[in-house]
Amino acid sequence: SPLMSPGRVTSRKFVIRMNCQMGKSHFENFIGDKNNRFSTPKQAAKNRKCPPSKILHFYNVPKMEDDSLMDIFTDMHAPFPISVTWFESKSAKTFTGLVEFDTPEDACEALVIANNTEVENEDADDKRPYIMKLCFSKN
């Protein structure tokens, strides 16, 4: 919404308060949200919790040049990755890999800023929206 403060809430847990530009508070209830990965013990057990590291796993992006992926972080004013590694994909539509940063602090800042960023597809035939997901990686 154009009236909301900049930034996006990426972890929808319970009730979140956001400040609107018009000086009023806005509340959203995510208790029953289908994207809540912690609503049951069974769902929570499926999550792979990882401590912060200097490597982030990215997924749900179209295939692109390394520089184009790195530019996403620059465009978002996030720390710049020092390397990109692409994984072999089982699908021709969505790709995944790792981005490495100088420090775990840089990776954490990049995750907060760039997670859930909409990524444009350079393939004119595929108009599917891509929302880049980021999480810490053990290696």
Tab-separated table of C-alpha atoms in Angstrom:
chain	number	residue	atom	x	y	z
A	1	SER	CA	0.000	0.000	0.000
A	2	PRO	CA	1.366	3.447	-0.860
A	3	LEU	CA	0.382	4.697	2.601
A	4	MET	CA	2.557	2.192	4.425
A	5	SER	CA	6.065	2.926	5.647
A	6	PRO	CA	8.904	1.619	3.462
A	7	GLY	CA	9.957	-1.974	4.020
A	8	ARG	CA	8.127	-5.255	4.098
A	9	VAL	CA	7.331	-7.635	6.883
A	10	THR	CA	8.894	-10.963	5.945
A	11	SER	CA	8.142	-13.033	9.018
A	12	ARG	CA	4.417	-13.064	9.637
A	13	LYS	CA	4.059	-14.073	13.230
A	14	PHE	CA	0.900	-13.191	15.120
A	15	VAL	CA	0.004	-9.466	14.996
A	16	ILE	CA	2.237	-6.850	13.406
A	17	ARG	CA	1.972	-3.094	13.904
A	18	MET	CA	3.048	-0.778	11.095
A	19	ASN	CA	3.104	3.001	10.998
A	20	CYS	CA	1.336	4.708	8.136
A	21	GLN	CA	2.541	7.935	6.562
A	22	MET	CA	-0.596	9.679	7.744
A	23	GLY	CA	0.495	9.189	11.388
A	24	LYS	CA	-1.930	6.362	12.177
A	25	SER	CA	-1.061	2.827	13.184
A	26	HIS	CA	-2.132	-0.116	11.110
A	27	PHE	CA	-2.436	-3.655	12.472
A	28	GLU	CA	-2.549	-6.915	10.556
A	29	ASN	CA	-3.353	-10.263	12.122
A	30	PHE	CA	-1.351	-13.185	10.696
A	31	ILE	CA	-2.358	-15.829	13.234
A	32	GLY	CA	-4.331	-17.900	10.697
A	33	ASP	CA	-2.178	-17.004	7.668
A	34	LYS	CA	-1.349	-20.016	5.460
A	35	ASN	CA	2.256	-18.760	5.218
A	36	ASN	CA	2.838	-18.964	8.973
A	37	ARG	CA	5.469	-21.712	9.158
A	38	PHE	CA	5.293	-21.948	12.946
A	39	SER	CA	1.558	-22.360	13.562
A	40	THR	CA	1.833	-26.050	14.494
A	41	PRO	CA	4.694	-28.110	15.976
A	42	LYS	CA	4.664	-30.296	12.843
A	43	GLN	CA	5.144	-27.276	10.544
A	44	ALA	CA	7.788	-25.760	12.815
A	45	ALA	CA	9.780	-29.031	12.762
A	46	LYS	CA	10.128	-28.787	8.959
A	47	ASN	CA	12.008	-25.485	9.183
A	48	ARG	CA	15.763	-25.717	8.845
A	49	LYS	CA	16.997	-23.253	11.421
A	50	CYS	CA	20.481	-21.972	10.802
A	51	PRO	CA	22.575	-19.441	12.737
A	52	PRO	CA	23.639	-16.292	10.881
A	53	SER	CA	26.590	-16.824	8.563
A	54	LYS	CA	28.213	-14.890	5.737
A	55	ILE	CA	26.471	-17.101	3.149
A	56	LEU	CA	22.836	-16.731	2.102
A	57	HIS	CA	20.842	-19.281	0.136
A	58	PHE	CA	18.655	-17.622	-2.511
A	59	TYR	CA	15.795	-19.227	-4.376
A	60	ASN	CA	12.817	-18.473	-6.609
A	61	VAL	CA	14.710	-16.339	-9.111
A	62	PRO	CA	14.909	-16.564	-12.900
A	63	LYS	CA	18.238	-17.470	-14.495
A	64	MET	CA	20.364	-14.376	-14.917
A	65	GLU	CA	23.965	-13.257	-15.078
A	66	ASP	CA	25.879	-13.044	-11.783
A	67	ASP	CA	26.139	-9.261	-12.156
A	68	SER	CA	22.365	-8.959	-12.530
A	69	LEU	CA	21.789	-10.895	-9.316
A	70	MET	CA	24.379	-8.807	-7.471
A	71	ASP	CA	22.748	-5.627	-8.803
A	72	ILE	CA	19.537	-6.560	-6.967
A	73	PHE	CA	21.390	-6.013	-3.685
A	74	THR	CA	22.904	-2.741	-4.930
A	75	ASP	CA	19.517	-1.469	-6.104
A	76	MET	CA	18.059	-2.219	-2.661
A	77	HIS	CA	20.998	-0.397	-0.958
A	78	ALA	CA	22.011	-3.657	0.727
A	79	PRO	CA	25.575	-4.908	1.225
A	80	PHE	CA	27.171	-6.181	-1.980
A	81	PRO	CA	27.892	-9.941	-2.265
A	82	ILE	CA	31.479	-10.989	-2.969
A	83	SER	CA	30.491	-14.138	-4.874
A	84	VAL	CA	27.566	-15.997	-6.420
A	85	THR	CA	27.233	-19.765	-6.859
A	86	TRP	CA	24.356	-21.204	-8.899
A	87	PHE	CA	22.980	-24.687	-8.271
A	88	GLU	CA	21.952	-27.029	-11.057
A	89	SER	CA	18.213	-26.616	-11.462
A	90	LYS	CA	15.605	-29.340	-11.862
A	91	SER	CA	13.364	-26.770	-13.520
A	92	ALA	CA	14.006	-24.303	-16.315
A	93	LYS	CA	11.727	-21.746	-14.634
A	94	THR	CA	13.210	-21.103	-11.203
A	95	PHE	CA	16.789	-21.149	-9.962
A	96	THR	CA	18.626	-21.249	-6.667
A	97	GLY	CA	22.129	-20.789	-5.291
A	98	LEU	CA	24.342	-19.077	-2.744
A	99	VAL	CA	25.580	-15.518	-2.302
A	100	GLU	CA	28.551	-14.852	-0.051
A	101	PHE	CA	29.234	-11.631	1.846
A	102	ASP	CA	32.327	-10.302	3.654
A	103	THR	CA	30.835	-10.824	7.115
A	104	PRO	CA	27.814	-12.438	8.781
A	105	GLU	CA	26.673	-8.897	9.668
A	106	ASP	CA	26.640	-7.924	5.969
A	107	ALA	CA	24.696	-11.090	5.113
A	108	CYS	CA	22.193	-10.373	7.881
A	109	GLU	CA	21.680	-6.807	6.675
A	110	ALA	CA	21.292	-8.009	3.066
A	111	LEU	CA	18.722	-10.607	4.147
A	112	VAL	CA	16.674	-8.007	6.031
A	113	ILE	CA	16.771	-5.534	3.144
A	114	ALA	CA	16.497	-7.780	0.069
A	115	ASN	CA	14.389	-10.761	1.185
A	116	ASN	CA	11.090	-10.953	-0.721
A	117	THR	CA	12.297	-8.588	-3.446
A	118	GLU	CA	10.414	-8.842	-6.725
A	119	VAL	CA	12.856	-9.818	-9.465
A	120	GLU	CA	12.252	-8.952	-13.101
A	121	ASN	CA	12.651	-11.765	-15.576
A	122	GLU	CA	14.914	-10.917	-18.496
A	123	ASP	CA	13.062	-13.550	-20.579
A	124	ALA	CA	10.319	-11.643	-22.400
A	125	ASP	CA	8.319	-14.851	-22.963
A	126	ASP	CA	7.919	-15.597	-19.251
A	127	LYS	CA	5.884	-12.964	-17.405
A	128	ARG	CA	5.687	-14.952	-14.165
A	129	PRO	CA	6.458	-12.871	-11.047
A	130	TYR	CA	9.543	-13.934	-9.098
A	131	ILE	CA	9.882	-13.053	-5.428
A	132	MET	CA	13.454	-13.742	-4.323
A	133	LYS	CA	13.692	-15.595	-1.017
A	134	LEU	CA	16.781	-15.488	1.178
A	135	CYS	CA	17.857	-17.522	4.195
A	136	PHE	CA	21.111	-18.305	5.979
A	137	SER	CA	23.096	-21.292	4.764
A	138	LYS	CA	25.376	-23.619	6.721
A	139	ASN	CA	27.909	-23.801	3.870
